Short mmCIF file of C-alpha atoms in Angstrom, two decimals:
data_model
loop_
_atom_site.label_atom_id
_atom_site.label_comp_id
_atom_site.label_asym_id
_atom_site.label_seq_id
_atom_site.Cartn_x
_atom_site.Cartn_y
_atom_site.Cartn_z
CA UNK X 243 223.14 233.42 -57.77
CA UNK X 244 225.07 236.69 -57.48
CA UNK X 245 223.23 238.24 -60.48
CA UNK X 246 221.87 241.00 -58.25
CA UNK X 247 219.41 243.78 -59.16
CA UNK X 248 219.77 246.67 -58.40
CA UNK X 249 223.51 246.53 -59.02
CA UNK X 250 225.33 246.72 -55.65
CA UNK X 251 228.13 249.12 -54.94
CA UNK X 252 230.57 246.33 -54.17
CA UNK X 253 230.53 242.53 -54.39
CA UNK X 254 233.39 240.24 -53.35
CA UNK X 255 232.72 236.59 -54.13
CA UNK X 256 234.26 233.86 -52.02
CA UNK X 257 234.40 230.06 -52.34
CA UNK X 258 231.91 227.84 -50.61
CA UNK X 259 228.38 228.36 -49.34
CA UNK X 260 226.25 228.62 -46.22
CA UNK X 261 223.61 225.90 -46.19
CA UNK X 262 220.38 226.73 -44.42
CA UNK X 263 218.80 223.70 -42.73
CA UNK X 264 216.03 222.84 -40.32
CA UNK X 265 218.54 223.57 -37.56
CA UNK X 266 219.43 227.06 -38.82
CA UNK X 267 218.44 229.95 -36.57
CA UNK X 268 217.78 233.62 -37.14
CA UNK X 269 218.89 236.30 -34.68
CA UNK X 270 217.46 239.81 -34.95
CA UNK X 271 219.44 242.26 -32.87
CA UNK X 272 218.05 245.30 -31.12
CA UNK X 273 216.30 247.57 -33.61
CA UNK X 274 215.99 244.90 -36.29
CA UNK X 275 213.15 242.85 -34.79
CA UNK X 276 210.64 243.92 -37.46
CA UNK X 277 213.01 242.94 -40.26
CA UNK X 278 213.61 239.62 -38.54
CA UNK X 279 209.87 238.93 -38.38
CA UNK X 280 209.44 239.79 -42.06
CA UNK X 281 212.43 237.70 -43.18
CA UNK X 282 211.52 234.69 -41.08
CA UNK X 283 207.95 234.76 -42.41
CA UNK X 284 209.02 235.15 -46.04
CA UNK X 285 211.61 232.40 -45.89
CA UNK X 286 209.41 230.02 -43.89
CA UNK X 287 206.81 230.28 -46.65
CA UNK X 288 209.19 229.79 -49.55
CA UNK X 289 211.68 227.32 -48.07
CA UNK X 290 209.66 225.48 -45.45
CA UNK X 291 212.54 226.00 -42.99
CA UNK X 292 211.46 226.99 -39.45
CA UNK X 293 214.35 229.42 -38.84
CA UNK X 294 213.79 229.39 -35.10
CA UNK X 295 214.69 232.49 -33.13
CA UNK X 296 218.22 232.76 -31.74
CA UNK X 297 218.51 234.81 -28.57
CA UNK X 298 222.20 235.57 -29.19
CA UNK X 299 224.07 236.20 -32.42
CA UNK X 300 226.44 233.31 -31.62
CA UNK X 301 223.50 230.89 -31.79
CA UNK X 302 223.02 231.82 -35.47
CA UNK X 303 226.65 231.36 -36.46
CA UNK X 304 227.66 228.56 -38.79
CA UNK X 305 224.44 227.93 -40.71
CA UNK X 306 222.16 230.72 -39.53
CA UNK X 307 221.29 234.36 -40.22
CA UNK X 308 222.14 237.34 -38.04
CA UNK X 309 220.74 240.87 -38.29
CA UNK X 310 222.15 243.87 -36.47
CA UNK X 311 222.63 247.62 -36.67
CA UNK X 312 225.97 249.25 -37.41
CA UNK X 313 225.98 253.00 -36.63
CA UNK X 314 228.97 253.40 -38.94
CA UNK X 315 226.76 252.80 -41.98
CA UNK X 316 224.38 255.31 -43.56
CA UNK X 317 220.64 255.01 -42.81
CA UNK X 318 219.87 252.81 -45.83
CA UNK X 319 223.29 251.26 -46.28
CA UNK X 320 223.91 247.60 -45.57
CA UNK X 321 226.68 245.02 -45.50
CA UNK X 322 225.93 241.35 -46.13
CA UNK X 323 228.66 238.83 -45.30
CA UNK X 324 228.12 235.15 -46.03
CA UNK X 325 230.93 232.89 -44.85
CA UNK X 326 232.08 230.40 -42.24
CA UNK X 327 230.15 232.17 -39.50
CA UNK X 328 226.86 232.04 -41.39
CA UNK X 329 225.10 235.03 -42.93
CA UNK X 330 225.36 238.42 -41.20
CA UNK X 331 223.43 241.46 -42.43
CA UNK X 332 224.29 244.82 -40.90
CA UNK X 333 222.64 248.13 -41.67
CA UNK X 334 222.81 251.73 -40.59
CA UNK X 335 219.12 251.46 -39.68
CA UNK X 336 216.38 248.86 -39.84
CA UNK X 337 215.77 250.04 -43.42
CA UNK X 338 219.35 249.21 -44.37
CA UNK X 339 219.04 245.76 -42.81
CA UNK X 340 215.78 245.25 -44.72
CA UNK X 341 217.42 246.05 -48.06
CA UNK X 342 220.17 243.60 -47.14
CA UNK X 343 217.48 240.99 -46.46
CA UNK X 344 216.11 241.59 -49.95
CA UNK X 345 219.59 240.89 -51.33
CA UNK X 346 219.73 237.68 -49.30
CA UNK X 347 216.50 236.54 -50.89
CA UNK X 348 217.99 237.11 -54.35
CA UNK X 349 221.06 235.08 -53.37
CA UNK X 350 218.83 232.15 -52.40
CA UNK X 351 217.39 231.90 -55.91
CA UNK X 352 214.00 232.48 -57.59
CA UNK X 353 212.14 229.91 -55.50
CA UNK X 354 212.79 232.07 -52.42
CA UNK X 355 210.07 234.36 -53.81
CA UNK X 356 207.32 231.75 -53.74
CA UNK X 357 204.56 231.68 -51.15
CA UNK X 358 205.04 227.99 -50.42
CA UNK X 359 207.85 225.51 -50.82
CA UNK X 360 207.81 223.55 -54.08
CA UNK X 361 210.53 221.09 -52.99
CA UNK X 362 210.86 220.24 -49.30
CA UNK X 363 213.98 218.17 -49.97
CA UNK X 364 216.04 220.79 -51.77
CA UNK X 365 219.17 222.37 -50.36
CA UNK X 366 218.97 226.10 -49.63
CA UNK X 367 222.39 227.68 -49.93
CA UNK X 368 223.83 231.19 -49.85
CA UNK X 369 227.15 231.55 -51.70
CA UNK X 370 230.07 232.91 -49.72
CA UNK X 371 230.06 236.57 -50.65
CA UNK X 372 230.43 240.07 -49.23
CA UNK X 373 228.02 242.72 -50.53
CA UNK X 374 228.39 246.37 -49.49
CA UNK X 375 225.72 248.66 -50.78
CA UNK X 376 223.60 251.78 -50.34
CA UNK X 377 221.22 253.89 -52.44
CA UNK X 378 222.04 256.85 -54.65
CA UNK X 379 218.72 258.63 -53.94
CA UNK X 380 216.53 258.90 -50.86
CA UNK X 381 213.34 259.06 -53.00
CA UNK X 382 212.97 255.94 -55.16
CA UNK X 383 209.36 256.05 -56.13
CA UNK X 384 206.49 254.42 -57.95
CA UNK X 385 203.27 256.30 -58.62
CA UNK X 386 200.18 254.15 -59.11
CA UNK X 387 196.99 255.68 -60.50
CA UNK X 388 194.03 253.86 -58.93
CA UNK X 389 191.53 256.51 -59.95
CA UNK X 390 191.21 255.75 -63.67
CA UNK X 391 191.05 252.01 -63.01
CA UNK X 392 190.59 250.91 -59.42
CA UNK X 393 193.02 248.39 -57.95
CA UNK X 394 191.86 246.26 -55.04
CA UNK X 395 193.51 246.55 -51.65
CA UNK X 396 195.17 243.17 -52.18
CA UNK X 397 196.53 244.41 -55.51
CA UNK X 398 198.04 247.46 -53.80
CA UNK X 399 199.64 245.28 -51.11
CA UNK X 400 201.08 243.09 -53.86
CA UNK X 401 202.65 246.13 -55.52
CA UNK X 402 204.20 247.17 -52.21
CA UNK X 403 205.86 243.74 -52.08
CA UNK X 404 207.09 244.19 -55.66
CA UNK X 405 208.48 247.61 -54.77
CA UNK X 406 210.28 246.20 -51.73
CA UNK X 407 211.82 243.42 -53.81
CA UNK X 408 213.36 246.15 -56.00
CA UNK X 409 214.46 248.42 -53.11
CA UNK X 410 211.97 251.17 -54.01
CA UNK X 411 210.84 253.16 -50.97
CA UNK X 412 208.18 255.76 -51.90
CA UNK X 413 204.67 254.77 -52.99
CA UNK X 414 202.89 257.75 -54.54
CA UNK X 415 199.19 256.86 -54.19
CA UNK X 416 197.11 258.74 -56.80
CA UNK X 417 193.72 258.55 -55.08
CA UNK X 418 191.49 261.10 -56.81
CA UNK X 419 190.81 262.33 -60.32
CA UNK X 420 187.99 263.18 -62.71
CA UNK X 421 187.20 259.48 -63.15
CA UNK X 422 186.92 258.42 -59.53
CA UNK X 423 187.44 259.26 -55.84
CA UNK X 424 189.07 256.33 -54.05
CA UNK X 425 189.40 257.16 -50.34
CA UNK X 426 186.74 257.28 -47.64
CA UNK X 427 186.33 260.72 -46.05
CA UNK X 428 183.92 260.32 -43.16
CA UNK X 429 182.67 263.90 -43.01
CA UNK X 430 181.92 263.89 -46.75
CA UNK X 431 180.34 260.49 -47.46
CA UNK X 432 179.13 261.39 -50.94
CA UNK X 433 182.75 261.48 -52.16
CA UNK X 434 182.60 257.69 -52.18
CA UNK X 435 178.83 257.15 -52.41
CA UNK X 436 178.75 259.14 -55.67
CA UNK X 437 182.35 259.88 -56.60
CA UNK X 438 183.83 256.39 -56.42
CA UNK X 439 182.08 254.88 -59.44
CA UNK X 440 181.21 255.76 -63.03
CA UNK X 441 178.49 254.36 -65.25
CA UNK X 442 180.80 253.14 -68.02
CA UNK X 443 184.41 253.33 -69.18
CA UNK X 444 186.16 254.21 -72.43
CA UNK X 445 188.18 251.20 -73.66
CA UNK X 446 191.46 252.34 -75.15
CA UNK X 447 192.49 255.91 -75.89
CA UNK X 448 189.86 258.64 -75.63
CA UNK X 449 189.55 258.64 -79.44
CA UNK X 450 188.58 254.96 -79.35
CA UNK X 451 184.95 254.16 -80.30
CA UNK X 452 184.88 251.28 -77.79
CA UNK X 453 183.17 251.39 -74.41
CA UNK X 454 182.83 248.96 -71.54
CA UNK X 455 179.17 249.39 -70.76
CA UNK X 456 179.16 248.53 -67.08
CA UNK X 457 179.75 250.49 -63.87
CA UNK X 458 183.32 250.72 -62.68
CA UNK X 459 184.40 251.76 -59.21
CA UNK X 460 185.70 251.03 -55.77
CA UNK X 461 187.33 252.82 -52.87
CA UNK X 462 189.48 252.17 -49.82
CA UNK X 463 187.95 252.49 -46.38
CA UNK X 464 189.99 254.32 -43.79
CA UNK X 465 190.88 250.98 -42.22
CA UNK X 466 192.03 249.77 -45.65
CA UNK X 467 194.29 252.82 -45.83
CA UNK X 468 195.66 252.18 -42.34
CA UNK X 469 196.43 248.61 -43.36
CA UNK X 470 198.17 249.72 -46.57
CA UNK X 471 200.25 252.34 -44.72
CA UNK X 472 201.24 249.84 -42.01
CA UNK X 473 202.08 247.15 -44.56
CA UNK X 474 204.25 249.64 -46.44
CA UNK X 475 205.99 250.77 -43.24
CA UNK X 476 206.92 247.15 -42.42
CA UNK X 477 208.70 247.18 -45.79
CA UNK X 478 210.31 250.59 -45.18
CA UNK X 479 208.15 252.22 -47.85
CA UNK X 480 206.60 255.65 -47.31
CA UNK X 481 203.12 256.19 -48.74
CA UNK X 482 202.61 259.69 -50.18
CA UNK X 483 198.90 260.30 -50.89
CA UNK X 484 197.67 262.53 -53.70
CA UNK X 485 194.42 264.48 -53.58
CA UNK X 486 194.26 266.42 -56.83
CA UNK X 487 193.30 270.14 -56.72
CA UNK X 488 192.13 272.43 -58.27
CA UNK X 489 191.88 270.49 -61.56
CA UNK X 490 191.17 266.79 -62.14
CA UNK X 491 188.28 267.19 -59.70
CA UNK X 492 185.10 266.25 -61.59
CA UNK X 493 184.42 263.22 -59.38
CA UNK X 494 184.42 265.49 -56.29
CA UNK X 495 182.21 268.07 -58.02
CA UNK X 496 179.77 265.34 -59.09
CA UNK X 497 179.46 264.38 -55.41
CA UNK X 498 179.29 267.97 -54.09
CA UNK X 499 178.18 270.31 -56.93
CA UNK X 500 178.80 273.44 -54.83
CA UNK X 501 182.54 272.82 -55.24
CA UNK X 502 182.32 273.70 -58.94
CA UNK X 503 181.84 276.92 -60.86
CA UNK X 504 178.07 277.06 -60.49
CA UNK X 505 177.68 280.44 -62.20
CA UNK X 506 178.95 279.13 -65.56
CA UNK X 507 177.79 275.50 -65.58
CA UNK X 508 175.04 273.38 -64.07
CA UNK X 509 177.31 271.40 -61.79
CA UNK X 510 174.36 269.44 -60.40
CA UNK X 511 174.08 267.72 -63.78
CA UNK X 512 177.65 266.43 -63.72
CA UNK X 513 178.53 262.79 -63.16
CA UNK X 514 181.87 261.09 -62.58
CA UNK X 515 183.68 261.37 -65.91
CA UNK X 516 183.66 258.27 -68.10
CA UNK X 517 186.25 259.47 -70.62
CA UNK X 518 189.98 260.23 -70.56
CA UNK X 519 191.78 263.53 -71.00
CA UNK X 520 191.55 266.82 -69.11
CA UNK X 521 188.12 267.80 -67.84
CA UNK X 522 187.14 271.47 -67.98
CA UNK X 523 185.24 271.07 -64.70
CA UNK X 524 187.56 272.40 -62.00
CA UNK X 525 187.13 273.59 -58.44
CA UNK X 526 185.79 277.06 -57.72
CA UNK X 527 188.38 279.04 -55.71
CA UNK X 528 185.91 279.96 -52.97
CA UNK X 529 186.23 279.96 -49.20
CA UNK X 530 183.71 277.10 -49.15
CA UNK X 531 186.00 275.01 -51.36
CA UNK X 532 189.02 275.78 -49.19
CA UNK X 533 187.17 274.76 -46.02
CA UNK X 534 185.91 271.57 -47.71
CA UNK X 535 189.38 270.44 -48.73
CA UNK X 536 190.85 271.42 -45.38
CA UNK X 537 188.37 268.91 -43.96
CA UNK X 538 189.56 266.31 -46.47
CA UNK X 539 193.21 266.93 -45.61
CA UNK X 540 192.52 266.83 -41.87
CA UNK X 541 191.33 263.25 -42.22
CA UNK X 542 194.15 262.49 -44.63
CA UNK X 543 196.82 263.60 -42.15
CA UNK X 544 195.42 261.21 -39.56
CA UNK X 545 195.88 258.33 -42.00
CA UNK X 546 199.21 259.13 -43.64
CA UNK X 547 202.25 260.00 -41.48
CA UNK X 548 204.36 260.94 -44.53
CA UNK X 549 206.41 264.13 -44.59
CA UNK X 550 205.00 265.01 -48.02
CA UNK X 551 201.37 265.35 -49.11
CA UNK X 552 200.78 265.55 -52.88
CA UNK X 553 198.11 268.00 -54.02
CA UNK X 554 198.33 267.46 -57.79
CA UNK X 555 198.06 270.95 -59.24
CA UNK X 556 198.47 269.74 -62.83
CA UNK X 557 196.43 270.38 -65.95
CA UNK X 558 193.97 272.80 -64.36
CA UNK X 559 191.82 274.10 -67.20
CA UNK X 560 191.21 277.82 -66.79
CA UNK X 561 188.22 278.28 -69.17
CA UNK X 562 185.56 278.25 -66.46
CA UNK X 563 187.58 280.60 -64.30
CA UNK X 564 187.83 283.07 -67.17
CA UNK X 565 184.07 282.91 -67.77
CA UNK X 566 183.02 283.06 -64.12
CA UNK X 567 182.09 286.48 -62.70
CA UNK X 568 182.59 285.02 -59.21
CA UNK X 569 186.12 283.92 -60.02
CA UNK X 570 187.00 287.19 -61.73
CA UNK X 571 185.77 289.06 -58.65
CA UNK X 572 187.93 286.80 -56.52
CA UNK X 573 191.00 287.63 -58.62
CA UNK X 574 190.29 291.35 -58.15
CA UNK X 575 189.63 290.93 -54.43
CA UNK X 576 192.97 289.15 -53.95
CA UNK X 577 194.86 291.62 -56.12
CA UNK X 578 196.09 288.90 -58.47
CA UNK X 579 197.27 289.34 -62.04
CA UNK X 580 195.41 286.48 -63.74
CA UNK X 581 194.16 282.91 -63.53
CA UNK X 582 197.68 281.47 -63.28
CA UNK X 583 198.29 283.62 -60.24
CA UNK X 584 194.96 282.44 -58.83
CA UNK X 585 196.09 278.84 -59.12
CA UNK X 586 199.34 279.78 -57.40
CA UNK X 587 197.32 281.41 -54.60
CA UNK X 588 195.17 278.29 -54.28
CA UNK X 589 198.23 276.02 -54.02
CA UNK X 590 199.94 278.49 -51.68
CA UNK X 591 196.97 278.32 -49.31
CA UNK X 592 197.45 274.58 -48.84
CA UNK X 593 201.21 274.93 -48.69
CA UNK X 594 200.81 277.19 -45.64
CA UNK X 595 198.05 274.98 -44.22
CA UNK X 596 200.18 271.84 -44.46
CA UNK X 597 203.31 273.60 -43.20
CA UNK X 598 201.46 274.76 -40.10
CA UNK X 599 200.77 271.08 -39.37
CA UNK X 600 204.35 269.93 -39.85
CA UNK X 601 203.93 268.55 -43.37
CA UNK X 602 205.31 269.52 -46.76
CA UNK X 603 203.39 270.08 -49.97
CA UNK X 604 204.50 268.49 -53.22
CA UNK X 605 202.78 268.97 -56.57
CA UNK X 606 203.22 268.49 -60.30
CA UNK X 607 205.36 271.12 -62.00
CA UNK X 608 202.36 273.28 -62.99
CA UNK X 609 202.51 274.66 -59.45
CA UNK X 610 205.42 276.73 -60.79
CA UNK X 611 202.96 278.76 -62.88
CA UNK X 612 202.17 282.08 -61.29
CA UNK X 613 204.95 281.66 -58.74
CA UNK X 614 206.09 278.63 -56.77
CA UNK X 615 204.55 278.24 -53.35
CA UNK X 616 207.12 278.78 -50.62
CA UNK X 617 208.37 275.51 -49.18
CA UNK X 618 206.73 273.38 -51.87
CA UNK X 619 208.49 270.55 -53.67
CA UNK X 620 207.96 269.70 -57.33
CA UNK X 621 207.28 266.48 -59.23
CA UNK X 622 208.82 267.37 -62.59
CA UNK X 623 206.73 265.53 -65.20
CA UNK X 624 206.65 267.74 -68.29
CA UNK X 625 210.27 266.95 -69.04
CA UNK X 626 213.21 268.16 -66.97
CA UNK X 627 212.66 271.91 -67.19
CA UNK X 628 210.28 272.30 -64.28
CA UNK X 629 212.70 270.45 -62.04
CA UNK X 630 215.62 272.57 -63.23
CA UNK X 631 213.72 275.80 -62.54
CA UNK X 632 212.60 274.59 -59.11
CA UNK X 633 216.06 273.31 -58.06
CA UNK X 634 217.68 276.58 -59.10
CA UNK X 635 215.14 278.40 -56.93
CA UNK X 636 216.10 276.23 -53.96
CA UNK X 637 213.10 273.88 -54.03
CA UNK X 638 213.30 270.11 -53.72
CA UNK X 639 212.48 268.06 -56.81
CA UNK X 640 211.45 264.53 -57.74
CA UNK X 641 212.35 263.81 -61.36
CA UNK X 642 209.68 261.87 -63.26
CA UNK X 643 209.70 263.22 -66.85
CA UNK X 644 206.86 261.84 -68.94
CA UNK X 645 209.05 261.19 -71.96
CA UNK X 646 211.38 258.95 -69.95
CA UNK X 647 209.61 257.18 -67.08
CA UNK X 648 205.85 257.19 -67.74
CA UNK X 649 205.30 253.45 -67.92
CA UNK X 650 201.97 253.77 -69.74
CA UNK X 651 204.07 254.65 -72.82
CA UNK X 652 204.54 251.73 -75.20
CA UNK X 653 207.54 249.43 -74.99
CA UNK X 654 207.95 248.62 -78.69
CA UNK X 655 206.90 250.00 -82.07
CA UNK X 656 205.51 246.64 -83.23
CA UNK X 657 201.83 246.19 -84.10
CA UNK X 658 201.24 243.66 -81.31
CA UNK X 659 201.78 246.13 -78.46
CA UNK X 660 198.51 246.47 -76.52
CA UNK X 661 196.87 249.93 -76.72
CA UNK X 662 200.03 251.77 -77.83
CA UNK X 663 200.40 255.07 -75.97
CA UNK X 664 203.09 257.72 -76.39
CA UNK X 665 206.73 257.24 -77.27
CA UNK X 666 208.55 253.94 -77.49
CA UNK X 667 210.35 253.47 -74.18
CA UNK X 668 212.27 250.21 -74.18
CA UNK X 669 213.94 248.47 -71.26
CA UNK X 670 217.23 249.93 -72.45
CA UNK X 671 215.75 253.43 -72.73
CA UNK X 672 214.67 253.31 -69.10
CA UNK X 673 218.04 251.89 -68.06
CA UNK X 674 219.78 254.88 -69.66
CA UNK X 675 217.49 257.43 -67.98
CA UNK X 676 219.45 259.95 -65.89
CA UNK X 677 217.45 261.75 -63.16
CA UNK X 678 219.89 264.63 -62.54
CA UNK X 679 220.09 267.14 -65.42
CA UNK X 680 223.68 268.07 -66.31
CA UNK X 681 222.71 271.76 -66.30
CA UNK X 682 222.47 271.76 -62.51
CA UNK X 683 225.43 272.74 -60.39
CA UNK X 684 226.38 270.35 -57.55
CA UNK X 685 224.63 272.64 -55.06
CA UNK X 686 221.46 272.76 -57.19
CA UNK X 687 221.59 268.99 -57.77
CA UNK X 688 221.32 268.43 -54.01
CA UNK X 689 217.68 269.48 -54.35
CA UNK X 690 216.95 266.42 -56.51
CA UNK X 691 215.47 264.18 -53.83
CA UNK X 692 215.32 261.34 -56.30
CA UNK X 693 213.20 259.93 -59.04
CA UNK X 694 209.91 258.18 -59.66
CA UNK X 695 208.26 256.03 -62.34
CA UNK X 696 204.60 256.80 -62.98
CA UNK X 697 201.91 254.27 -63.92
CA UNK X 698 198.80 255.99 -65.32
CA UNK X 699 196.01 253.48 -65.83
CA UNK X 700 193.61 254.91 -68.40
CA UNK X 701 194.42 252.03 -70.76
CA UNK X 702 195.13 249.45 -68.03
CA UNK X 703 191.87 247.80 -67.10
CA UNK X 704 193.21 245.04 -64.83
CA UNK X 705 196.24 243.73 -62.94
CA UNK X 706 197.60 241.93 -66.00
CA UNK X 707 197.75 245.17 -67.97
CA UNK X 708 199.41 247.02 -65.09
CA UNK X 709 202.00 244.26 -64.77
CA UNK X 710 202.68 244.27 -68.52
CA UNK X 711 203.29 248.02 -68.69
CA UNK X 712 205.25 248.19 -65.45
CA UNK X 713 207.57 245.20 -65.80
CA UNK X 714 210.33 244.60 -66.64
CA UNK X 715 210.93 248.35 -67.06
CA UNK X 716 210.44 249.04 -63.34
CA UNK X 717 213.40 246.74 -62.71
CA UNK X 718 215.64 248.93 -64.89
CA UNK X 719 214.24 252.04 -63.22
CA UNK X 720 214.95 250.60 -59.76
CA UNK X 721 218.60 250.18 -60.68
CA UNK X 722 218.75 253.78 -61.94
CA UNK X 723 217.24 255.01 -58.67
CA UNK X 724 219.39 252.87 -56.38
CA UNK X 725 222.78 252.29 -58.00
CA UNK X 726 225.58 254.74 -58.70
CA UNK X 727 225.64 254.10 -62.44
CA UNK X 728 227.96 255.74 -64.99
CA UNK X 729 226.72 258.33 -67.50
CA UNK X 730 223.85 256.98 -69.62
CA UNK X 731 225.92 256.22 -72.72
CA UNK X 732 228.49 254.36 -70.64
CA UNK X 733 226.09 252.06 -68.79
CA UNK X 734 226.57 248.33 -69.23
CA UNK X 735 223.18 247.38 -70.61
CA UNK X 736 224.49 244.02 -71.81
CA UNK X 737 225.50 243.26 -68.22
CA UNK X 738 222.08 244.35 -67.01
CA UNK X 739 220.41 242.04 -69.56
CA UNK X 740 222.56 239.17 -68.30
CA UNK X 741 221.42 239.83 -64.74
CA UNK X 742 217.83 240.18 -65.99
CA UNK X 743 217.98 236.62 -67.31
CA UNK X 744 218.12 235.50 -63.67
CA UNK X 745 215.66 238.15 -62.53
CA UNK X 746 212.91 236.97 -64.88
CA UNK X 747 212.85 233.78 -62.80
CA UNK X 748 212.19 235.87 -59.68
CA UNK X 749 209.38 237.74 -61.45
CA UNK X 750 207.91 234.42 -62.56
CA UNK X 751 207.95 233.14 -58.99
CA UNK X 752 206.22 236.36 -57.88
CA UNK X 753 203.53 235.87 -60.53
CA UNK X 754 204.30 239.08 -62.42
CA UNK X 755 202.76 239.25 -65.90
CA UNK X 756 205.68 241.18 -67.42
CA UNK X 757 206.32 241.84 -71.11
CA UNK X 758 208.54 239.00 -72.33
CA UNK X 759 211.74 240.07 -74.14
CA UNK X 760 210.44 238.49 -77.36
CA UNK X 761 207.20 240.49 -77.25
CA UNK X 762 203.68 240.15 -75.87
CA UNK X 763 202.07 236.80 -75.37
CA UNK X 764 198.77 236.27 -77.23
CA UNK X 765 196.62 237.09 -74.19
CA UNK X 766 198.60 240.29 -73.52
CA UNK X 767 197.64 241.86 -76.84
CA UNK X 768 194.62 244.09 -77.41
CA UNK X 769 194.00 243.89 -81.19
CA UNK X 770 191.80 246.62 -82.58
CA UNK X 771 191.87 248.83 -79.46
CA UNK X 772 192.89 252.34 -80.47
CA UNK X 773 195.87 253.92 -78.74
CA UNK X 774 197.82 257.16 -79.25
CA UNK X 775 201.33 256.30 -80.47
CA UNK X 776 203.79 259.14 -80.99
CA UNK X 777 206.47 258.51 -83.58
CA UNK X 778 210.12 259.41 -83.27
CA UNK X 779 212.39 259.88 -80.29
CA UNK X 780 211.09 261.80 -77.28
CA UNK X 781 212.55 265.22 -76.52
CA UNK X 782 215.61 265.08 -74.32
CA UNK X 783 214.53 268.03 -72.15
#
């Protein structure tokens, strides 16, 4: 049971095992009480063992579990020792102890991931072992797009559990886009009354002739958001919300037409977009728009305590700005060179606004166009280049290049892959992804906060489709983000596959509808649904 994922920094196997019984106790030392509550609850469900509280660490020795802080370890580092004195997990912070608890669950076997015990008479044993470990990156992220296809609150909570099981710690919550607005803003109720649903949905790629002719929608109330944020925090996951501006905003304009470019289009006739792609309907760069979104962000900051707030900034079509006399006058008034500079000004406004409130702006790498906003961080998605440029300019970067870690891209070239999108990105391809470009100097590379896998849901209409596209590749990604792996060509993929053989059992116990190694199961296919496959290998940079 030592087939651990992500790969730990150091493992020393011993002989023997610690057997957990009805008499075993769990002691959570000062600062680890939350982890103790989580671990006791998870293991009570899966094992049926009571794991009564021990007031002193000595009460847990022998056949119990102890949790405590060790200031000599880094914030997310942990040490797990299983031996004659029971199981002891130490961490540099509660987060480190929590990641050690995730390792303990792996050591107990796949059934430790179930929500109820399937065998009350079985023996639960932890092999004698010492595991010393810590993450390579501080940002180990998953972006989930709930705008194109809405995911219920329970579905989001489930994905937070799946992230925690893989030691991922940043949940990038893509809440708004052309196809739907998913968060309640009390001062602007029409954002959800109008903007949270569309009349129908394209099925497959935007070139597909197929439609699902029924309304699609949903949104999270502010109490839903508070619950999601609190649930994530209990699992040491930070939720970074994204409100997309100034492009990808048709749902907002449909709700409040004055936000659009009213002098070049009848914005009152717009509805929430029912197709995929890049809408030409973007925000008007007016004072009214700025005040409106300041109101949105004011409510957002009350809900999300994260250091970073994501403002999108990608794929902003400039056609309406070029045609609008109002926008052209605005460019002249501000003394700007062109529409790219206007977008930079727009992003810069919110960079200053967020900074004044103790937060940091992060956006997709288009925010580099026209000049990078001071203090902003960059999500580098159009390959590595945006991240390289930003890091060299002293800005922090999260590496998430589309060609490498967009999990909507297909996993195989075979004809049975459902709705094939983009390049073939196999489990091995993801395992050999390297977040830090070799062009960066060590000083520049320090600006790479980490990496993130992105799940865009245009062609993922339900949880089963999201699971299929995300897993098992997210498992390989998690190891890239956590473990100090060798150079891509030198990585032991055969060893990873061996460990995956055990990990599939954990995914099965968690109910994850992953892509099997032999290919999709009959109900995972989507025959006849048009995708957009791209042939050949993706560009390296």
